[in-house]
Short mmCIF file of C-alpha atoms and ligand atoms in Angstrom, two decimals:
data_model
loop_
_atom_site.label_atom_id
_atom_site.label_comp_id
_atom_site.label_asym_id
_atom_site.label_seq_id
_atom_site.Cartn_x
_atom_site.Cartn_y
_atom_site.Cartn_z
CA MET A 133 58.05 -143.45 87.55
CA PRO A 134 55.49 -142.59 84.90
CA GLU A 135 55.40 -139.35 83.43
CA LYS A 136 52.91 -136.93 85.29
CA GLU A 137 49.57 -136.36 83.56
CA LEU A 138 48.83 -133.79 81.76
CA ARG A 139 45.86 -131.50 82.85
CA VAL A 140 44.91 -128.47 81.05
CA ARG A 141 41.91 -126.04 81.19
CA ILE A 142 39.98 -123.25 79.32
CA ALA A 143 38.40 -121.05 81.96
CA PRO A 144 36.11 -118.39 79.94
CA SER A 145 33.93 -115.97 81.78
CA PRO A 146 30.43 -115.49 80.58
CA THR A 147 31.13 -111.64 79.85
CA GLY A 148 30.65 -111.86 76.24
CA SER A 149 30.33 -114.48 73.36
CA LEU A 150 33.02 -116.85 72.38
CA HIS A 151 35.78 -115.02 71.47
CA LEU A 152 38.37 -116.04 68.64
CA GLY A 153 41.12 -115.86 70.94
CA THR A 154 39.61 -117.61 73.74
CA VAL A 155 39.06 -120.91 71.06
CA ARG A 156 42.59 -120.15 69.99
CA THR A 157 43.58 -120.75 73.39
CA ALA A 158 41.52 -123.83 73.82
CA LEU A 159 42.48 -125.47 70.73
CA TYR A 160 46.38 -125.05 71.76
CA ASN A 161 45.72 -126.82 74.77
CA TYR A 162 43.36 -129.48 72.87
CA VAL A 163 45.56 -130.57 70.66
CA LEU A 164 48.53 -130.45 73.71
CA VAL A 165 46.42 -132.98 75.60
CA LYS A 166 45.73 -135.33 72.64
CA LYS A 167 49.72 -135.58 72.22
CA HIS A 168 50.12 -136.10 75.57
CA LYS A 169 47.23 -138.09 76.44
CA GLY A 170 46.09 -135.76 79.01
CA LYS A 171 42.85 -134.33 80.28
CA PHE A 172 41.39 -131.35 79.00
CA ILE A 173 39.06 -129.28 81.64
CA LEU A 174 36.00 -126.50 81.36
CA ARG A 175 35.54 -124.11 83.80
CA ILE A 176 33.08 -121.25 83.58
CA GLU A 177 34.17 -118.19 85.61
CA ASP A 178 31.14 -116.79 86.48
CA THR A 179 31.55 -114.86 89.79
CA ASP A 180 31.04 -111.49 88.36
CA ALA A 181 27.14 -111.33 88.67
CA ALA A 182 27.07 -108.08 87.38
CA ARG A 183 28.74 -108.64 83.82
CA ASN A 184 27.79 -112.20 83.63
CA LYS A 185 25.04 -113.45 81.53
CA GLY A 186 23.45 -116.75 81.37
CA GLU A 187 23.03 -116.58 77.60
CA TYR A 188 27.21 -116.04 77.31
CA THR A 189 27.78 -119.11 78.93
CA LYS A 190 25.15 -120.84 76.25
CA GLU A 191 26.85 -119.55 73.37
CA ILE A 192 30.18 -120.58 74.76
CA LEU A 193 29.13 -123.85 75.29
CA ASP A 194 27.52 -124.40 71.96
CA GLY A 195 30.45 -122.74 70.45
CA PHE A 196 32.59 -125.11 71.80
CA LYS A 197 30.07 -128.12 70.78
CA TRP A 198 30.01 -126.36 66.87
CA LEU A 199 33.81 -126.44 66.94
CA GLY A 200 33.78 -130.08 67.71
CA ILE A 201 36.19 -129.21 70.87
CA GLU A 202 35.13 -131.65 73.61
CA PHE A 203 36.44 -131.60 77.00
CA ASP A 204 37.17 -134.59 79.31
CA GLU A 205 35.85 -132.87 82.61
CA GLY A 206 33.62 -129.82 83.11
CA PRO A 207 31.77 -127.53 82.48
CA TYR A 208 32.58 -126.89 86.19
CA TYR A 209 30.91 -123.36 87.22
CA GLN A 210 32.59 -121.01 90.14
CA SER A 211 29.59 -119.90 91.24
CA GLU A 212 28.82 -123.42 92.30
CA ARG A 213 32.07 -123.54 94.19
CA LEU A 214 31.85 -120.17 96.57
CA ASP A 215 32.08 -122.49 99.90
CA LEU A 216 35.68 -123.78 98.69
CA TYR A 217 37.00 -119.96 98.11
CA LYS A 218 35.26 -119.06 101.52
CA LYS A 219 37.00 -121.87 103.25
CA LEU A 220 40.52 -121.58 101.90
CA ALA A 221 39.99 -117.12 101.90
CA GLN A 222 39.61 -118.20 105.60
CA LYS A 223 42.48 -120.63 106.34
CA LEU A 224 44.95 -117.30 104.76
CA LEU A 225 43.23 -114.85 106.90
CA ASP A 226 43.89 -117.16 110.12
CA GLU A 227 47.34 -117.75 109.03
CA GLY A 228 48.27 -114.14 108.59
CA LYS A 229 48.78 -114.36 105.03
CA ALA A 230 45.53 -112.16 103.95
CA TYR A 231 44.38 -109.46 106.31
CA HIS A 232 40.99 -107.14 105.99
CA CYS A 233 41.34 -103.88 104.38
CA PHE A 234 38.71 -101.75 105.15
CA CYS A 235 39.50 -98.57 102.93
CA THR A 236 36.45 -96.59 101.00
CA GLN A 237 36.44 -96.53 97.76
CA GLN A 238 36.85 -92.43 98.05
CA GLU A 239 40.15 -93.40 100.06
CA LEU A 240 41.78 -95.38 97.54
CA GLU A 241 40.71 -92.93 94.72
CA ASP A 242 42.62 -90.41 96.68
CA LEU A 243 45.61 -92.48 97.11
CA ARG A 244 45.56 -92.78 93.33
CA LYS A 245 45.56 -88.97 92.76
CA VAL A 246 48.47 -88.40 95.04
CA GLN A 247 50.29 -90.95 93.11
CA ARG A 248 49.67 -89.54 89.57
CA THR A 249 50.11 -86.10 90.91
CA ALA A 250 53.38 -87.13 92.00
CA ARG A 251 53.99 -89.30 88.78
CA MET A 252 54.41 -92.45 91.08
CA PRO A 253 52.83 -95.61 89.88
CA GLU A 254 49.09 -96.14 91.27
CA LYS A 255 49.06 -99.09 94.06
CA TYR A 256 47.54 -99.80 96.65
CA ASP A 257 50.43 -98.86 99.58
CA ASN A 258 49.50 -102.01 102.00
CA ARG A 259 47.93 -98.98 104.79
CA HIS A 260 45.88 -101.64 106.52
CA ARG A 261 48.29 -104.65 106.67
CA ASN A 262 48.88 -104.32 110.10
CA LEU A 263 45.70 -102.73 111.61
CA THR A 264 45.71 -102.93 115.54
CA GLU A 265 42.73 -104.91 116.74
CA GLU A 266 41.69 -101.45 118.17
CA GLU A 267 41.86 -99.97 114.73
CA LYS A 268 39.76 -102.92 112.94
CA LYS A 269 37.10 -102.56 115.53
CA LYS A 270 36.65 -98.84 115.20
CA PHE A 271 36.40 -99.08 111.37
CA LEU A 272 33.78 -102.12 111.99
CA ASP A 273 31.84 -99.86 114.22
CA GLU A 274 31.67 -97.29 111.25
CA GLY A 275 29.80 -99.72 109.70
CA ARG A 276 32.55 -100.46 107.13
CA LYS A 277 32.66 -103.91 105.35
CA PRO A 278 36.11 -105.13 105.00
CA VAL A 279 37.38 -106.60 101.63
CA LEU A 280 40.18 -109.08 102.15
CA ARG A 281 43.49 -108.69 100.71
CA PHE A 282 46.37 -110.88 99.93
CA LYS A 283 49.88 -110.38 101.39
CA LEU A 284 51.96 -110.08 98.41
CA PRO A 285 55.89 -110.78 99.30
CA ASP A 286 57.69 -107.08 99.15
CA ASN A 287 59.79 -106.66 96.43
CA GLN A 288 60.46 -110.22 95.61
CA ASP A 289 61.60 -111.31 91.58
CA ILE A 290 58.61 -114.19 90.70
CA LYS A 291 60.62 -115.98 88.11
CA TRP A 292 59.29 -118.86 85.93
CA HIS A 293 60.25 -120.35 82.85
CA ASP A 294 57.30 -119.92 80.36
CA GLY A 295 56.46 -122.83 77.67
CA ILE A 296 55.84 -119.93 74.84
CA ARG A 297 58.05 -116.68 76.39
CA GLY A 298 60.82 -117.71 77.75
CA ASP A 299 62.38 -116.89 81.44
CA ILE A 300 60.24 -114.38 82.75
CA CYS A 301 61.00 -112.43 85.92
CA ILE A 302 58.36 -110.01 87.69
CA ASN A 303 58.91 -108.12 90.73
CA THR A 304 56.38 -108.24 93.62
CA ASN A 305 56.48 -104.42 93.96
CA ASP A 306 55.08 -104.16 90.20
CA LEU A 307 51.95 -105.74 91.05
CA GLY A 308 49.89 -103.35 92.41
CA GLY A 309 50.28 -103.82 95.93
CA ASP A 310 48.36 -106.40 98.21
CA LEU A 311 45.92 -107.97 96.01
CA VAL A 312 41.85 -108.08 96.66
CA ILE A 313 41.04 -111.69 96.88
CA MET A 314 37.29 -111.49 98.37
CA ARG A 315 34.86 -108.75 98.38
CA ALA A 316 33.23 -107.40 101.35
CA ASP A 317 30.06 -109.56 99.84
CA GLY A 318 32.11 -113.19 100.25
CA ILE A 319 32.82 -113.34 96.28
CA PRO A 320 36.11 -114.29 95.18
CA LEU A 321 37.89 -112.44 92.82
CA TYR A 322 39.61 -113.60 89.72
CA ASN A 323 42.84 -113.89 90.79
CA PHE A 324 42.50 -116.31 93.69
CA ALA A 325 39.28 -118.33 92.48
CA VAL A 326 41.66 -118.81 89.95
CA VAL A 327 44.42 -120.27 92.08
CA VAL A 328 42.07 -122.41 93.99
CA ASP A 329 40.44 -124.14 91.08
CA ASP A 330 43.44 -124.69 89.38
CA GLY A 331 45.10 -126.15 92.28
CA ASP A 332 41.92 -127.94 93.27
CA MET A 333 41.61 -129.39 89.75
CA GLY A 334 45.02 -130.54 89.75
CA ILE A 335 46.18 -128.18 86.46
CA THR A 336 49.84 -128.92 85.78
CA LEU A 337 49.77 -126.74 82.71
CA ILE A 338 48.36 -123.16 82.64
CA LEU A 339 48.42 -122.14 78.82
CA ARG A 340 46.10 -119.07 78.55
CA GLY A 341 46.74 -115.38 76.87
CA ASP A 342 49.58 -113.33 77.53
CA ASP A 343 47.53 -110.83 78.67
CA HIS A 344 47.58 -112.76 81.99
CA LEU A 345 51.76 -112.28 82.31
CA HIS A 346 51.41 -109.90 85.60
CA ASN A 347 48.21 -112.28 86.56
CA THR A 348 50.75 -115.03 86.76
CA ALA A 349 53.10 -113.25 88.63
CA LYS A 350 50.07 -112.38 91.40
CA GLN A 351 49.23 -115.98 91.58
CA ILE A 352 52.54 -117.88 92.30
CA PRO A 353 52.39 -116.64 95.76
CA ILE A 354 48.97 -117.35 96.17
CA TYR A 355 49.68 -120.62 94.90
CA GLU A 356 52.56 -121.26 97.44
CA ALA A 357 50.37 -119.50 99.98
CA LEU A 358 47.64 -121.88 99.81
CA GLY A 359 50.32 -125.04 99.55
CA TYR A 360 49.43 -125.98 95.77
CA LYS A 361 52.18 -127.06 93.47
CA VAL A 362 53.02 -124.24 90.99
CA PRO A 363 51.86 -125.65 87.83
CA ASP A 364 53.89 -124.53 84.59
CA PHE A 365 52.58 -121.74 82.35
CA ALA A 366 52.80 -120.47 79.07
CA HIS A 367 51.41 -117.52 77.57
CA ALA A 368 50.48 -117.34 73.81
CA PRO A 369 50.26 -113.86 71.93
CA LEU A 370 46.82 -112.32 71.40
CA ILE A 371 45.06 -111.71 68.27
CA PHE A 372 45.48 -108.09 66.79
CA THR A 373 44.07 -106.72 63.36
CA HIS A 374 45.89 -105.36 60.58
CA ASP A 375 46.32 -101.81 62.50
CA LYS A 376 48.05 -103.45 65.58
CA GLU A 377 45.01 -103.37 67.69
CA LYS A 378 44.18 -106.25 70.13
CA LEU A 379 40.85 -107.81 68.49
CA SER A 380 37.99 -106.96 70.54
CA LYS A 381 34.25 -107.13 70.32
CA ARG A 382 33.74 -103.73 71.36
CA LYS A 383 36.06 -102.18 68.99
CA HIS A 384 35.98 -104.52 66.22
CA GLY A 385 32.44 -106.06 66.28
CA ASP A 386 31.27 -109.73 65.48
CA ILE A 387 34.86 -110.53 63.60
CA ALA A 388 36.08 -111.26 67.39
CA ASN A 389 33.28 -113.60 68.01
CA ILE A 390 32.79 -117.33 67.03
CA ASP A 391 29.09 -116.92 66.39
CA LYS A 392 29.45 -114.76 63.40
CA TYR A 393 31.57 -117.50 61.36
CA GLN A 394 28.97 -120.10 62.44
CA LYS A 395 26.30 -117.90 60.99
CA GLU A 396 27.88 -117.26 57.93
CA GLY A 397 28.83 -120.71 56.97
CA TYR A 398 32.17 -121.57 57.75
CA LEU A 399 33.42 -124.92 58.29
CA PRO A 400 34.57 -125.83 62.25
CA GLU A 401 36.85 -127.62 60.27
CA ALA A 402 38.39 -124.76 58.54
CA LEU A 403 37.94 -121.84 61.31
CA LYS A 404 40.24 -124.61 63.46
CA ASN A 405 43.14 -125.20 61.30
CA TYR A 406 43.11 -121.13 60.36
CA LEU A 407 43.34 -120.38 64.30
CA VAL A 408 45.79 -123.11 65.02
CA HIS A 409 48.29 -121.14 62.32
CA MET A 410 47.77 -118.05 63.48
CA SER A 411 50.93 -118.33 65.79
CA TRP A 412 51.77 -121.75 65.34
CA THR A 413 54.37 -122.96 62.49
CA LYS A 414 54.46 -126.87 62.14
CA PRO A 415 58.20 -128.06 61.97
CA ASP A 416 58.45 -128.43 58.47
CA LYS A 417 57.21 -125.38 56.89
CA SER A 418 57.26 -126.35 53.34
CA GLU A 419 54.61 -128.93 53.68
CA GLU A 420 50.85 -128.58 53.05
CA GLU A 421 49.13 -126.10 55.51
CA VAL A 422 45.41 -128.02 55.70
CA PHE A 423 45.73 -131.01 58.01
CA SER A 424 43.52 -132.65 61.02
CA LEU A 425 43.85 -131.70 64.74
CA ASP A 426 45.31 -135.03 64.84
CA GLU A 427 47.72 -134.80 62.89
CA ILE A 428 48.33 -131.36 64.31
CA ALA A 429 48.78 -132.93 67.69
CA SER A 430 51.62 -135.28 66.23
CA VAL A 431 53.76 -132.39 65.69
CA PHE A 432 52.29 -130.01 68.08
CA ASP A 433 55.11 -128.31 70.57
CA LEU A 434 54.92 -124.87 72.33
CA ASP A 435 58.34 -123.57 70.96
CA ARG A 436 56.95 -123.44 67.79
CA ILE A 437 54.26 -121.00 69.33
CA SER A 438 55.61 -117.30 68.12
CA LYS A 439 55.98 -114.58 70.86
CA ASN A 440 54.89 -112.01 68.32
CA PRO A 441 51.01 -111.10 68.26
CA ALA A 442 48.93 -112.85 65.95
CA VAL A 443 47.25 -111.08 62.90
CA TYR A 444 43.74 -111.81 61.94
CA ASP A 445 43.57 -112.30 58.45
CA LEU A 446 40.32 -112.75 56.96
CA ILE A 447 41.62 -113.60 53.34
CA LYS A 448 43.47 -116.38 54.80
CA LEU A 449 40.32 -117.69 56.88
CA ASN A 450 38.42 -117.77 53.49
CA TRP A 451 41.45 -119.59 51.96
CA PHE A 452 40.96 -122.18 54.59
CA ASN A 453 37.58 -122.01 54.18
CA ASN A 454 37.29 -122.47 50.09
CA HIS A 455 39.31 -125.52 50.88
CA TYR A 456 37.45 -127.93 53.23
CA ILE A 457 34.04 -126.26 51.19
CA LYS A 458 35.68 -128.01 48.12
CA GLU A 459 37.08 -131.37 50.14
CA LYS A 460 33.21 -131.68 50.80
CA SER A 461 30.85 -133.83 48.80
CA THR A 462 27.96 -131.67 46.96
CA GLU A 463 25.32 -133.78 49.48
CA GLU A 464 27.19 -132.16 52.01
CA ILE A 465 27.23 -128.56 51.16
CA LEU A 466 23.57 -128.94 50.59
CA GLU A 467 22.53 -130.26 54.00
CA LEU A 468 25.19 -127.65 55.30
CA SER A 469 23.80 -124.83 53.23
CA LYS A 470 19.97 -125.51 53.59
CA ARG A 471 19.53 -122.84 56.42
CA PHE A 472 20.96 -120.44 53.73
CA LEU A 473 19.10 -121.63 50.51
CA GLY A 474 15.62 -121.96 52.23
CA LYS A 475 15.64 -118.86 53.56
CA ASP A 476 15.74 -116.78 49.88
CA LEU A 477 14.78 -119.87 47.17
CA ASP A 478 12.14 -121.97 46.67
CA LEU A 479 13.88 -124.80 46.31
CA SER A 480 10.70 -127.07 45.57
CA LYS A 481 11.38 -125.90 41.90
CA TYR A 482 14.05 -128.16 41.09
CA SER A 483 14.66 -131.61 41.88
CA LYS A 484 17.12 -132.47 44.30
CA ASP A 485 19.34 -134.25 41.84
CA LYS A 486 19.28 -130.60 39.49
CA ILE A 487 19.65 -127.85 42.90
CA LEU A 488 23.18 -130.93 43.37
CA LEU A 489 24.49 -129.96 40.07
CA MET A 490 24.09 -126.17 40.57
CA ILE A 491 25.98 -126.42 43.72
CA ASP A 492 28.78 -128.60 42.22
CA ALA A 493 28.82 -125.99 39.24
CA VAL A 494 29.55 -123.01 41.80
CA LYS A 495 31.09 -124.70 44.98
CA ALA A 496 34.79 -124.17 44.36
CA GLY A 497 34.43 -120.34 44.13
CA LEU A 498 32.86 -120.15 47.43
CA ASN A 499 34.60 -118.70 50.08
CA LYS A 500 31.73 -119.55 52.64
CA LEU A 501 28.37 -121.22 52.61
CA ASP A 502 26.30 -117.92 52.98
CA GLU A 503 27.14 -116.90 49.63
CA LEU A 504 25.81 -120.30 48.15
CA PRO A 505 22.35 -118.78 47.26
CA GLY A 506 23.15 -115.40 45.42
CA LEU A 507 25.28 -117.92 43.22
CA ILE A 508 22.35 -119.79 42.29
CA LYS A 509 19.54 -117.57 42.91
CA PHE A 510 19.18 -117.18 39.17
CA PHE A 511 17.17 -120.51 38.61
CA PHE A 512 14.73 -119.41 40.58
CA ASP A 513 14.14 -116.53 39.49
CA ASP A 514 12.40 -115.75 36.33
CA LYS A 515 12.16 -111.98 36.72
CA PHE A 516 15.75 -110.66 37.20
CA GLU A 517 16.14 -107.60 35.82
CA PHE A 518 18.66 -106.53 32.95
CA ASP A 519 19.57 -102.96 34.24
CA SER A 520 23.38 -103.12 34.70
CA GLU A 521 25.25 -101.00 32.48
CA GLU A 522 27.23 -104.06 31.57
CA ASN A 523 24.13 -105.97 30.80
CA GLN A 524 22.74 -103.33 28.80
CA LYS A 525 25.65 -102.97 26.62
CA ILE A 526 26.04 -106.65 25.76
CA LEU A 527 22.41 -106.94 24.86
CA SER A 528 22.05 -103.88 22.78
CA SER A 529 24.66 -105.23 20.05
CA ASP A 530 23.42 -106.19 16.75
CA SER A 531 24.64 -109.53 17.16
CA SER A 532 23.04 -110.19 20.29
CA LYS A 533 19.54 -110.21 18.43
CA LYS A 534 20.63 -112.45 15.82
CA VAL A 535 22.36 -115.04 18.81
CA LEU A 536 19.04 -115.10 20.66
CA GLU A 537 16.55 -114.97 17.83
CA LYS A 538 18.39 -118.08 16.44
CA ILE A 539 18.56 -119.55 19.46
CA LEU A 540 14.91 -119.33 19.84
CA ALA A 541 14.40 -120.93 16.41
CA SER A 542 16.69 -123.71 17.29
CA LEU A 543 15.15 -124.99 20.97
CA ASP A 544 13.61 -128.01 19.76
CA LEU A 545 17.04 -128.85 18.37
CA MET A 546 18.66 -128.60 21.58
CA ASN A 547 19.05 -132.24 23.85
CA PHE A 548 18.47 -130.47 27.25
CA ASN A 549 19.12 -133.58 29.17
CA ASP A 550 23.07 -133.16 28.52
CA PRO A 551 24.66 -130.11 29.31
CA LYS A 552 27.46 -130.67 26.75
CA GLU A 553 25.14 -131.52 23.83
CA CYS A 554 23.57 -128.14 24.85
CA LYS A 555 26.80 -126.42 24.63
CA LYS A 556 27.31 -127.97 21.43
CA THR A 557 24.31 -126.82 19.65
CA VAL A 558 25.20 -123.22 20.68
CA ASP A 559 28.21 -123.80 19.00
CA VAL A 560 27.18 -124.62 15.88
CA ILE A 561 24.77 -121.81 16.02
CA GLY A 562 27.90 -119.69 16.67
CA LYS A 563 29.38 -120.99 13.58
CA GLU A 564 26.25 -120.31 11.10
CA LEU A 565 26.50 -116.85 12.43
CA GLY A 566 30.35 -116.43 12.26
CA LEU A 567 30.36 -115.62 15.85
CA LYS A 568 32.32 -117.34 18.74
CA GLY A 569 33.48 -116.57 22.45
CA LYS A 570 32.02 -113.85 24.29
CA ASP A 571 30.20 -112.04 21.24
CA LEU A 572 28.17 -115.71 21.25
CA TYR A 573 27.96 -116.61 24.99
CA TRP A 574 27.77 -113.41 26.79
CA PRO A 575 24.43 -112.51 25.37
CA LEU A 576 23.18 -115.65 25.88
CA ARG A 577 24.46 -115.79 29.48
CA VAL A 578 23.14 -112.53 30.16
CA ALA A 579 19.85 -113.65 28.91
CA LEU A 580 19.77 -116.89 30.80
CA SER A 581 21.26 -115.33 34.02
CA GLY A 582 21.53 -112.02 34.20
CA SER A 583 25.39 -112.16 34.26
CA ASN A 584 27.95 -112.93 31.92
CA LYS A 585 29.44 -114.78 33.94
CA GLY A 586 28.70 -117.92 36.40
CA PRO A 587 28.35 -121.52 35.70
CA ASP A 588 29.32 -123.60 32.70
CA LEU A 589 26.40 -121.99 30.15
CA GLY A 590 25.41 -126.04 28.56
CA LEU A 591 24.37 -126.34 32.32
CA ILE A 592 22.57 -123.74 32.76
CA ILE A 593 20.52 -124.34 29.49
CA SER A 594 20.09 -127.96 30.67
CA LEU A 595 19.26 -127.00 34.15
CA LEU A 596 16.51 -123.97 33.00
CA GLY A 597 15.21 -126.58 30.67
CA LYS A 598 13.01 -125.54 27.50
CA ASP A 599 10.50 -123.85 28.86
CA LYS A 600 12.29 -121.47 30.73
CA VAL A 601 15.14 -120.97 28.06
CA LYS A 602 12.58 -119.78 25.87
CA ALA A 603 10.72 -117.53 28.52
CA ARG A 604 14.20 -115.90 29.58
CA ILE A 605 15.37 -115.30 26.11
CA GLN A 606 11.88 -113.55 24.72
CA ARG A 607 11.91 -111.42 27.54
CA ALA A 608 15.47 -110.42 27.10
CA PRO A 609 15.53 -106.62 25.79
CA SER A 610 17.50 -107.49 22.73
CA VAL A 611 14.57 -109.65 21.38
CA LEU A 612 11.92 -107.59 22.52
CA VAL A 613 13.19 -104.30 20.50
N1 LIG B 988 38.33 -116.28 83.53
C1 LIG B 988 39.56 -115.98 82.52
C2 LIG B 988 39.40 -115.19 81.37
O1 LIG B 988 38.13 -115.39 80.81
C3 LIG B 988 40.31 -117.06 82.77
C4 LIG B 988 42.27 -116.23 82.39
C5 LIG B 988 42.91 -117.58 82.52
O2 LIG B 988 42.91 -118.75 81.54
O3 LIG B 988 43.69 -117.99 83.81
O4 LIG B 988 40.42 -114.47 81.05
#
């Protein structure tokens, strides 16, 4: 018998932008599918009209596209499948596996109040499970619109072997009572729609966040009631912050969402690699941490995913991003950074070759691409200020004036086409003045770039060219006084 094809899915609800946790779960599914040559399905769970937004659907789709996470099927939209949910809900009703519940919100709230006062767990007490026809008619005559509830088996252990969490057992008495599966307006609720879809789409493994463990216990009886084969389950740990809070947009703002990383110039490869590593460790930990999704797929296994919460670590993410930035050609970095560079800098001031040299000089220090304009801005800005205390100190020394004046007088000797030659000329001048190291270089650096740190000094001189070097030295405070 051929092994059954692996079919997995990711099923985001468009109630917010694409969340980091969703992407990580999607990645685990993605590498599993690659490893086992299965199928990956995208389903948008958009039945909650009050909380859904069309723009979130777009952001989710765009986010996956940007990351290069591709699907074999979908996107399917739950909002387009309402007839199927209605049909199967009716079937459960006809077979006595579901029933109409006429409770009002007030009645349910009163019930919860009583339970709270008695320090009992809050749950629906299944009071409308066995209504007589007369009772039902009376409620209907009162104008009540019933919801449909699924009859959970009483006091039954729901057990499964979870691909990540191991053996799980949850008793149906701890699941909050019979669950609503259809609202009065005919819209299905999550736990029902998800089972219909996963069953109908032949999903064989459900790999999702471990906040769904109790939902799984609710869903297994629904699979059975509908006659679907129960799929395998694996629940991955959620992402937490260092202070042990679940990473959420509401509490932690943009860091929870993919678009922040896209906007700031993170590379999709870096984000993917970082996210996969959050809870998963490669079999041989001594090996390098950076590898492609294909390489990860070849060694990926659910049992190497930790049960413990993953911890969001920006420093680690930046490390991955810096690594991938360094791996790209400078041309690629220029192309990927144009949206940042074009905003702040007038790129027409330099030839493309010179701009590539600037990028090349600072590339290795970049954590993300939106840092690039700040690092090469001085090349484009002839009027930067020297007002920092450090700059003032450097430029006010006696030797600074000597260095800068001597350089000014020697500009005709400089070979501006060659950074190394430029640097050599500076060193010769230093020798003549008996100055070296920071006494020699820092005044010049500050005069030319507004900072005592930065790219190679010879390169700065060469790229600025004679006129700019001259003008910048002439406006330096130590030369002016
Ligand atoms: N729409 C659900 C969510 O976004 C899907 C959960 C699941 O994977 O079943 O949480």
